[in-house]
Every structure is written in structure tokens, then in C-alpha cells.
mmCIF file of C-alpha atoms in Angstrom:
data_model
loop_
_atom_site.group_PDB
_atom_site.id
_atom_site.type_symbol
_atom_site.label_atom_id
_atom_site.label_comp_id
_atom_site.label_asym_id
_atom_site.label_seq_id
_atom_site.Cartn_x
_atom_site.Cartn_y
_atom_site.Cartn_z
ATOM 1 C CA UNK A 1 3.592 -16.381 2.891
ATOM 2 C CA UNK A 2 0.888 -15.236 0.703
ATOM 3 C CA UNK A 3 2.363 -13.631 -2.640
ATOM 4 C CA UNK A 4 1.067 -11.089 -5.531
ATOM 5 C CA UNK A 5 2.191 -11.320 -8.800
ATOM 6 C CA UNK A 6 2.384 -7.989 -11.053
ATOM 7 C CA UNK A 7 3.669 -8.080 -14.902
ATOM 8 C CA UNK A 8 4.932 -6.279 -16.606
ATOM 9 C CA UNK A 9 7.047 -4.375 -14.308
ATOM 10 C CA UNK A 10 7.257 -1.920 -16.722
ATOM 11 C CA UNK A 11 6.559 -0.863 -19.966
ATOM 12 C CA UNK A 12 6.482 2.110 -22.382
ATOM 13 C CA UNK A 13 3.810 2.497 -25.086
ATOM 14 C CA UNK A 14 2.766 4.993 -27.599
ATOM 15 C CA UNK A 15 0.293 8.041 -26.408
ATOM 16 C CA UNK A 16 -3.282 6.460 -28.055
ATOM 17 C CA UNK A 17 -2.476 2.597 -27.307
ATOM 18 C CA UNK A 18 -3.724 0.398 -24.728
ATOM 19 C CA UNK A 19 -2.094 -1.315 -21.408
ATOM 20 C CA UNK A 20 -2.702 -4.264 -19.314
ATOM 21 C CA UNK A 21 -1.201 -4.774 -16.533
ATOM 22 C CA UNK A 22 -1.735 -8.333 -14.965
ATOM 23 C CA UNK A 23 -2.097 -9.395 -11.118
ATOM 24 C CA UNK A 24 -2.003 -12.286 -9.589
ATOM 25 C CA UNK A 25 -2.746 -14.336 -6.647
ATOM 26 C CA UNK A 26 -0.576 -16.699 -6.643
ATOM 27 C CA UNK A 27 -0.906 -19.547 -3.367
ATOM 28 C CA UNK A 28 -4.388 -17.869 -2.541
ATOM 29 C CA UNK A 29 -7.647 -17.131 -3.672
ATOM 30 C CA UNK A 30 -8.464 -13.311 -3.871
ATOM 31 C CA UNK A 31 -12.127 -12.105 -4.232
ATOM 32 C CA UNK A 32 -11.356 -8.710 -4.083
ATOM 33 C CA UNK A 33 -8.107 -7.102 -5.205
ATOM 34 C CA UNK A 34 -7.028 -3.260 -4.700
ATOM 35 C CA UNK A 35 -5.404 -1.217 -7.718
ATOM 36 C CA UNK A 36 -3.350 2.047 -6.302
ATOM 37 C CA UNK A 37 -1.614 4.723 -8.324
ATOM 38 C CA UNK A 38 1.802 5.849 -7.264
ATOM 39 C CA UNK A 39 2.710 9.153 -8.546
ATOM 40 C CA UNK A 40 6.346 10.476 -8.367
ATOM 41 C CA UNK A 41 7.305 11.222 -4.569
ATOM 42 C CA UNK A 42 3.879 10.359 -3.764
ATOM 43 C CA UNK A 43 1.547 8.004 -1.589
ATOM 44 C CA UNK A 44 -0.326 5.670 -3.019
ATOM 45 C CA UNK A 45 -3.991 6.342 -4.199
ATOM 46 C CA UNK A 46 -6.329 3.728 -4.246
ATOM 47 C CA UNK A 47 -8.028 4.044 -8.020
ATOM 48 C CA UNK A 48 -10.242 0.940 -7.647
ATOM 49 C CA UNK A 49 -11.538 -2.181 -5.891
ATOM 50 C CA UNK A 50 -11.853 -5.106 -8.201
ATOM 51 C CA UNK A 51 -14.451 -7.595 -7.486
ATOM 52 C CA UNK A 52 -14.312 -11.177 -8.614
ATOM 53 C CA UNK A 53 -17.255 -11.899 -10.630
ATOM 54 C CA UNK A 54 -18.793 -8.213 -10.713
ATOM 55 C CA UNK A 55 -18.015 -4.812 -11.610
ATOM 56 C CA UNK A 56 -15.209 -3.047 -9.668
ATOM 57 C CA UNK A 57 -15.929 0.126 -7.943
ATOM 58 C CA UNK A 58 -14.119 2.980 -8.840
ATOM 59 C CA UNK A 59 -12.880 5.676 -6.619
ATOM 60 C CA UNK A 60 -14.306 9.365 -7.349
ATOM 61 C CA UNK A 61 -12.376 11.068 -9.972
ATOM 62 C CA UNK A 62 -11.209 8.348 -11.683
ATOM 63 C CA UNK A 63 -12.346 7.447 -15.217
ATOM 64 C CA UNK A 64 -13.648 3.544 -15.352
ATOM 65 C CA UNK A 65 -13.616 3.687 -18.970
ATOM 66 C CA UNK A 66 -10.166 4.832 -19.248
ATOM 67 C CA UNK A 67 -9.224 2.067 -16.195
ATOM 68 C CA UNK A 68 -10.681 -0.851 -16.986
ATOM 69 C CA UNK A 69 -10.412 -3.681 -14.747
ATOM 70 C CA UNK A 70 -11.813 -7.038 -15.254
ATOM 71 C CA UNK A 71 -11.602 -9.765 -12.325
ATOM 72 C CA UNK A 72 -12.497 -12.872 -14.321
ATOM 73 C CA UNK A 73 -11.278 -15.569 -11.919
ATOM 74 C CA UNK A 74 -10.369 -16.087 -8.157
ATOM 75 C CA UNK A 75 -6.244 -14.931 -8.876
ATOM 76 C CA UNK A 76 -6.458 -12.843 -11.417
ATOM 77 C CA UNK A 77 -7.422 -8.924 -11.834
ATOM 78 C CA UNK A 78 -6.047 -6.684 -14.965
ATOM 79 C CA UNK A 79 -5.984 -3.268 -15.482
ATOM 80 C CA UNK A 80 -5.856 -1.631 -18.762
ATOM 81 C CA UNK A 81 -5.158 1.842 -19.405
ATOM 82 C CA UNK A 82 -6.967 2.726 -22.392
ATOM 83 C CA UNK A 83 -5.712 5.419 -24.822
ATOM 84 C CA UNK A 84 -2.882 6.058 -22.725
ATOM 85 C CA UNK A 85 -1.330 9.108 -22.731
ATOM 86 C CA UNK A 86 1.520 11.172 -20.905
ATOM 87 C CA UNK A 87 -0.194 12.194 -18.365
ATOM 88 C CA UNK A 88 -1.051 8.372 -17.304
ATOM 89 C CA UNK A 89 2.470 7.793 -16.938
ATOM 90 C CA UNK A 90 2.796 6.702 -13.210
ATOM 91 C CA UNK A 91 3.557 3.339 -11.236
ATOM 92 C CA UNK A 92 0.180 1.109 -10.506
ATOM 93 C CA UNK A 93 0.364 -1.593 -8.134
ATOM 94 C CA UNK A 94 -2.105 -3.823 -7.205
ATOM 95 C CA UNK A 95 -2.537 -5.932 -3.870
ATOM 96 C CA UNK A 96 -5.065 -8.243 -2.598
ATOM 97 C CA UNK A 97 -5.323 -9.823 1.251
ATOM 98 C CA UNK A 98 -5.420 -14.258 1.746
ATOM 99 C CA UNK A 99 -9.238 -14.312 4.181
ATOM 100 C CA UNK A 100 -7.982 -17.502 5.278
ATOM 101 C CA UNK A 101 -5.814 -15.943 7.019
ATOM 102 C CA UNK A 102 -7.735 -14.023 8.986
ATOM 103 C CA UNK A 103 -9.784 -10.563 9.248
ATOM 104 C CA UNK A 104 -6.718 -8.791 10.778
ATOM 105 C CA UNK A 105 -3.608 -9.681 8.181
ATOM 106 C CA UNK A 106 -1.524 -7.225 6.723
ATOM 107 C CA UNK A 107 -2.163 -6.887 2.820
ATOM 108 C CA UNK A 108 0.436 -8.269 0.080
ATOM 109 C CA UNK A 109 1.381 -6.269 -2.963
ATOM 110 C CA UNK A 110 2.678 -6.882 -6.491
ATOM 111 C CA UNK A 111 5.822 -5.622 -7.370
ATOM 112 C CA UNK A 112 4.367 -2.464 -9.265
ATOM 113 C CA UNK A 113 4.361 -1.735 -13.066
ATOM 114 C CA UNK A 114 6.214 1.424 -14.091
ATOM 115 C CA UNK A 115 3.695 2.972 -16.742
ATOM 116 C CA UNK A 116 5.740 5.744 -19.204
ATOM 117 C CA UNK A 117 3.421 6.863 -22.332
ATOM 118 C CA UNK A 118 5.519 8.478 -24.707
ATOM 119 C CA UNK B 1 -9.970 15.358 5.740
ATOM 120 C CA UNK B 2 -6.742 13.418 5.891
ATOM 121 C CA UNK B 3 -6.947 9.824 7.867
ATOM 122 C CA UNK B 4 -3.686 9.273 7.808
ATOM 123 C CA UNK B 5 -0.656 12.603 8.904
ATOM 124 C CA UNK B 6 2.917 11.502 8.380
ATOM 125 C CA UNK B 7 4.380 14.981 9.586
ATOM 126 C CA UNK B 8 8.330 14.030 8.215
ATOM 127 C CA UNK B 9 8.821 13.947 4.502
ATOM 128 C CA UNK B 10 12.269 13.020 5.383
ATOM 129 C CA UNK B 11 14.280 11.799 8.352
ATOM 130 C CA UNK B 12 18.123 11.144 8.842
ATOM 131 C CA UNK B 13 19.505 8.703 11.298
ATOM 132 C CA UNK B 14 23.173 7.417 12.025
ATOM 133 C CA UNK B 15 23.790 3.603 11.664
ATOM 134 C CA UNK B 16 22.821 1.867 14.916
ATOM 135 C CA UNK B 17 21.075 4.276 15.945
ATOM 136 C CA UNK B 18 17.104 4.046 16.758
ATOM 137 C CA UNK B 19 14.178 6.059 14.817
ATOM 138 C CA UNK B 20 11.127 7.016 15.016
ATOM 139 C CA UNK B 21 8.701 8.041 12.398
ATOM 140 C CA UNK B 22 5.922 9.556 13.105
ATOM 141 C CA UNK B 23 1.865 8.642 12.514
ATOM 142 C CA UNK B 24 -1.664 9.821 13.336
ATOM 143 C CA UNK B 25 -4.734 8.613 11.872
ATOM 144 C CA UNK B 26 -8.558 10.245 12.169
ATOM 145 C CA UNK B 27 -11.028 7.393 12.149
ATOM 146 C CA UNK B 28 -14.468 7.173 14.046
ATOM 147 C CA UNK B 29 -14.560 3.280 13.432
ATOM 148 C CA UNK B 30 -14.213 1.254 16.524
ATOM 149 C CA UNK B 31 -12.895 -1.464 14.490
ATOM 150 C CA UNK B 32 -9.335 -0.668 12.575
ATOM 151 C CA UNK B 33 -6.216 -2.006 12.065
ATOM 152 C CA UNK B 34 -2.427 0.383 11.713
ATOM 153 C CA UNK B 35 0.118 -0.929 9.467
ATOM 154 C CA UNK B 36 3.633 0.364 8.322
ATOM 155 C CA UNK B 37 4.965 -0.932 4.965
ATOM 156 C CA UNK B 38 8.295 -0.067 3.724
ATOM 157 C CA UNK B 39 8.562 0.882 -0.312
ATOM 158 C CA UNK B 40 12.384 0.758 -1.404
ATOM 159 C CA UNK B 41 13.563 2.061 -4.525
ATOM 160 C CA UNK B 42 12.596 -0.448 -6.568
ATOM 161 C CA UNK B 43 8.632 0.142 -5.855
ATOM 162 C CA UNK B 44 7.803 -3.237 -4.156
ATOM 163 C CA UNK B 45 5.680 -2.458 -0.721
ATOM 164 C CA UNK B 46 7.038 -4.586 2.099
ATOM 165 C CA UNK B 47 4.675 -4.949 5.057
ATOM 166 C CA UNK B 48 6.309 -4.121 8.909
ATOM 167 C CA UNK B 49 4.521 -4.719 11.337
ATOM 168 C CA UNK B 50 0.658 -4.246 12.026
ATOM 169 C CA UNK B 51 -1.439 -3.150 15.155
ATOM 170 C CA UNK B 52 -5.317 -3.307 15.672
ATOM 171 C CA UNK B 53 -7.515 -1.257 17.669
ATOM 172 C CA UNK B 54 -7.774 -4.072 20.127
ATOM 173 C CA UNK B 55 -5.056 -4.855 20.739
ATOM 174 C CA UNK B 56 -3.494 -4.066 24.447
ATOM 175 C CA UNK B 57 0.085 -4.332 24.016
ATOM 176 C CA UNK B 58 2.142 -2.451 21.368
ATOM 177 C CA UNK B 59 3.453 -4.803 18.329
ATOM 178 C CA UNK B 60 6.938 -5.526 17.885
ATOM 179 C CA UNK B 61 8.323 -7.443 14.872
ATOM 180 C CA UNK B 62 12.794 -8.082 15.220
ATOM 181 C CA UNK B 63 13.915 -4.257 15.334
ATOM 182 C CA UNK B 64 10.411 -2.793 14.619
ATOM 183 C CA UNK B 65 7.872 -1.836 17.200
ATOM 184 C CA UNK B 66 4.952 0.274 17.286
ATOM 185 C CA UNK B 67 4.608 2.977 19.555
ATOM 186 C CA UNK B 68 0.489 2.923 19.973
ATOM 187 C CA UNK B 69 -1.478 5.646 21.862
ATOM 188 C CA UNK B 70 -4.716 5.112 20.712
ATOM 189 C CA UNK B 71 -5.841 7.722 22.915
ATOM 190 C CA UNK B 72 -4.060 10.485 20.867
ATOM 191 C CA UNK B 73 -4.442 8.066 17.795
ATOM 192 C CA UNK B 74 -0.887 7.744 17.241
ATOM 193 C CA UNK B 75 1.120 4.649 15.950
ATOM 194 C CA UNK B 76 4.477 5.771 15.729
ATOM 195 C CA UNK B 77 7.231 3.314 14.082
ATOM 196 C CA UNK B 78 10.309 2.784 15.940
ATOM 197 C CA UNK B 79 13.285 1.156 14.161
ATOM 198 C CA UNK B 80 15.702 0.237 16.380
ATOM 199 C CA UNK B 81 19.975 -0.407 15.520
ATOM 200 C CA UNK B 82 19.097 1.200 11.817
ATOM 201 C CA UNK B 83 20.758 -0.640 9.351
ATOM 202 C CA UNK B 84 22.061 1.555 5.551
ATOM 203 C CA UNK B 85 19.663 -1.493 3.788
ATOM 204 C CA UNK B 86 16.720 0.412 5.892
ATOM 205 C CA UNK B 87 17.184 3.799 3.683
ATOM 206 C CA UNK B 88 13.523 3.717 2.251
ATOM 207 C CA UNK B 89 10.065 5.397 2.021
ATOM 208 C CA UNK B 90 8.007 4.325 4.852
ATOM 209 C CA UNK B 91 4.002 4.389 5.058
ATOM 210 C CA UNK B 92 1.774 4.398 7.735
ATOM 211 C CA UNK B 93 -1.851 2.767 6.478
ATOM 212 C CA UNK B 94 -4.872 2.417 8.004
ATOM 213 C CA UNK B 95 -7.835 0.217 7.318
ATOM 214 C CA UNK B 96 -10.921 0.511 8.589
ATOM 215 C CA UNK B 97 -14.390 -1.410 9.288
ATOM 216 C CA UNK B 98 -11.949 -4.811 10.130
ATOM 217 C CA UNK B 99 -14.794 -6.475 10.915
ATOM 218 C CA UNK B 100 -16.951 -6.034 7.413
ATOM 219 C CA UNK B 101 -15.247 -7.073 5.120
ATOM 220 C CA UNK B 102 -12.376 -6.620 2.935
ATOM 221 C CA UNK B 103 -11.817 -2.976 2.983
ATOM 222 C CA UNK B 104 -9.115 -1.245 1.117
ATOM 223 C CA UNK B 105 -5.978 0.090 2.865
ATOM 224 C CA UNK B 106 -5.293 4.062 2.927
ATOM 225 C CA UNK B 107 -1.678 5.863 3.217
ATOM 226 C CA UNK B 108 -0.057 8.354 4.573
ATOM 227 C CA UNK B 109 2.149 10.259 2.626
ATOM 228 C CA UNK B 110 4.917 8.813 3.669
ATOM 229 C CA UNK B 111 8.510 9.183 5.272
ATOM 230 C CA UNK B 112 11.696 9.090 3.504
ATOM 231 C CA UNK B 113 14.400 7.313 5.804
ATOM 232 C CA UNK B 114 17.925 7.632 5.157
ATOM 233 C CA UNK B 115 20.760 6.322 7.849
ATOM 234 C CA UNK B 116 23.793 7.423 7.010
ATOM 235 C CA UNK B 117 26.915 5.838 8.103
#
């Protein structure tokens, strides 16, 4: 089956520095991939659609110069936290659907990357 | 206003017995599609079983089956013979517009299974 690739799977950086997080497409092409924001004992929250070739659209109340994604082929989307700090600690995961396989397929995700700013 | 209502932040069920976890979903789209995923500890999202807004008969993957009353906009998740590997978070998503494009998935906020043995 169709499989997403996330790295890192987690990481821990200084409050001020910058994060990418990398996802991947890897037996499919992915146009559009999804980037979600997992609080503690929480649902996810879709942050942003990233579009291959174009800006991504961000959802309201989140900051697209702190996120910044970049979808700069047909399997890859990244996501880097800018300036990170505490409060951005959280796990992101990303997920993207294979067209070919139809209009009605279930969406695969990444594995998640485990954010903690320090 | 929420789409999806997962009313159960948590749910306890004996080894081989079934479950049910419970999900409603507000959408004035003709067009959707219902999916559960299961989220372990370890993070990773693991996709159930799915059910569109066409479709007739209720899904059914192995033990899982959806319970879909479209009427009352309910797709409840049934796990039959739980298993202790089935202790998990489980999401009910919905996605809407299936039929223009590739629109983003949104969650309930989810129901945290444990079976006990």
C-alpha cells in the first residue's frame, strides 16, 4: 500500500532555532499533502494544506511565517518551525492521499515528529 | 460548530468482548466519506475502515465494522473479539466535497480504548 515517510521522528532544539521536518511520498506521487498538529491528549488539527508547485494555504490562526512549508517536488513537503519556542512543542504529522487510487481512499500518514523546544 | 462528536473520551472493554465507539458528524455536503483511524502510543495513525455517503451497505474490514445511519448521521465503530494490542486512541474523520478534489480530513476528538484482560 501507499506509504508516508516523516523524519525526524523527533527532535529537541533550542527556543530561537529553526525545524524541518521532512515528508515523503514514497511509491506515489502527492500533489497536495496535509500538515496536522497533535497536541497532548488531543485531536489532530489540520495547520495547513501544502500544494505542489504553489503556496500552501494555511488554516486561520496559524502563523505561515512561523510554519513554513515548501512543496518543491511531487513526494516531498517540509515544514519548518521557525524560531521555535516552548510553546511549539507538540507532535506534527503530515499525510497525503495516492489519486490513482481513487476519489474515495482512506488517507496515509507519516509516522509523526515529536517537536520539544527547550 | 463541531463536524465531528466523539461523546467517550474513554471506554473499557474485557478481552473478547465487542465495542462500540461512538460517532456523529454535521455536514450539509451530499458527497462525504467516514473514516476511523487508530493512533497507538507511538503516534503513527493507522486507517480502519472507511464508509461513503453512498454507500448502501455498512463497511466491515476482519473484526471492524461500521455501524452507519446516515439518517441520524452516525458511523459508529464496532470492534468485535477485542484484542489487549487494540488498547489505543481511536478517531472518527470526516472528509467532505469527495467529489472536488483532494480535501483535507477533519477529527473527532477521539476515544481512548482500553480492554483489559
Amino acid at each position: 500500500g501507499a506509504v508516508v515517510s516523516q523524519h525526524p521522528s523527533w527532535v529537541i532544539c533550542k527556543s530561537g532555532t529553526s525545524v524541518k521536518i521532512e515528508c515523503r511520498s514514497l511509491d506515489f506521487q502527492a500533489t497536495t499533502m496535509f500538515w496536522y498538529r497533535q497536541f497532548p491528549k488531543q485531536s489532530l488539527m489540520l495547520m495547513a494544506t501544502s500544494n505542489e508547485g504553489s503556496k500552501a494555504t494555511y488554516e486561520q490562526g496559524v502563523e505561515k511565517d512561523k510554519f513554513l512549508i515548501n512543496h518543491a517536488s511531487l513526494t516531498l513537503s517540509t515544514l519548518t518551525v521557525t524560531s521555535a519556542h516552548p510553546e511549539d512543542s507538540s507532535f506534527y504529522i503530515c499525510s497525503a492521499r495516492d489519486l490513482d487510487r481513487g476519489m474515495n481512499t482512506e488517507a496515509f500518514f507519516g509516522q509523526g515528529t515529536r517537536l520539544t523546544v527547550v | 460548530a463541531q463536524k465531528i462528536t466523539q461523546t467517550q473520551p474513554g471506554m473499557f472493554v474485557q478481552e473478547k468482548e465487542a465495542v462500540t465507539l461512538d460517532c456523529t458528524y454535521d455536514t450539509s455536503d451530499p458527497s462525504y466519506g467516514l473514516f476511523w483511524y487508530k493512533q497507538p502510543s507511538s503516534g503513527e495513525m493507522i486507517f480502519l475502515i472507511y464508509q461513503g455517503s453512498y454507500d448502501q451497505q455498512n463497511a466491515t474490514e476482519g473484526r471492524y465494522s461500521l455501524n452507519f445511519q446516515k439518517a441520524r448521521k452516525s458511523a459508529n465503530l464496532v470492534i468485535s473479539a477485542s484484542q489487549l494490542g487494540d488498547s489505543a486512541m481511536y478517531f472518527c474523520a470526516m472528509r467532505e466535497g469527495l467529489s472536488s478534489g483532494n480535501t483535507p480530513l477533519v477529527f473527532g476528538k477521539g476515544t481512548r480504548l482500553s480492554v483489559i484482560a
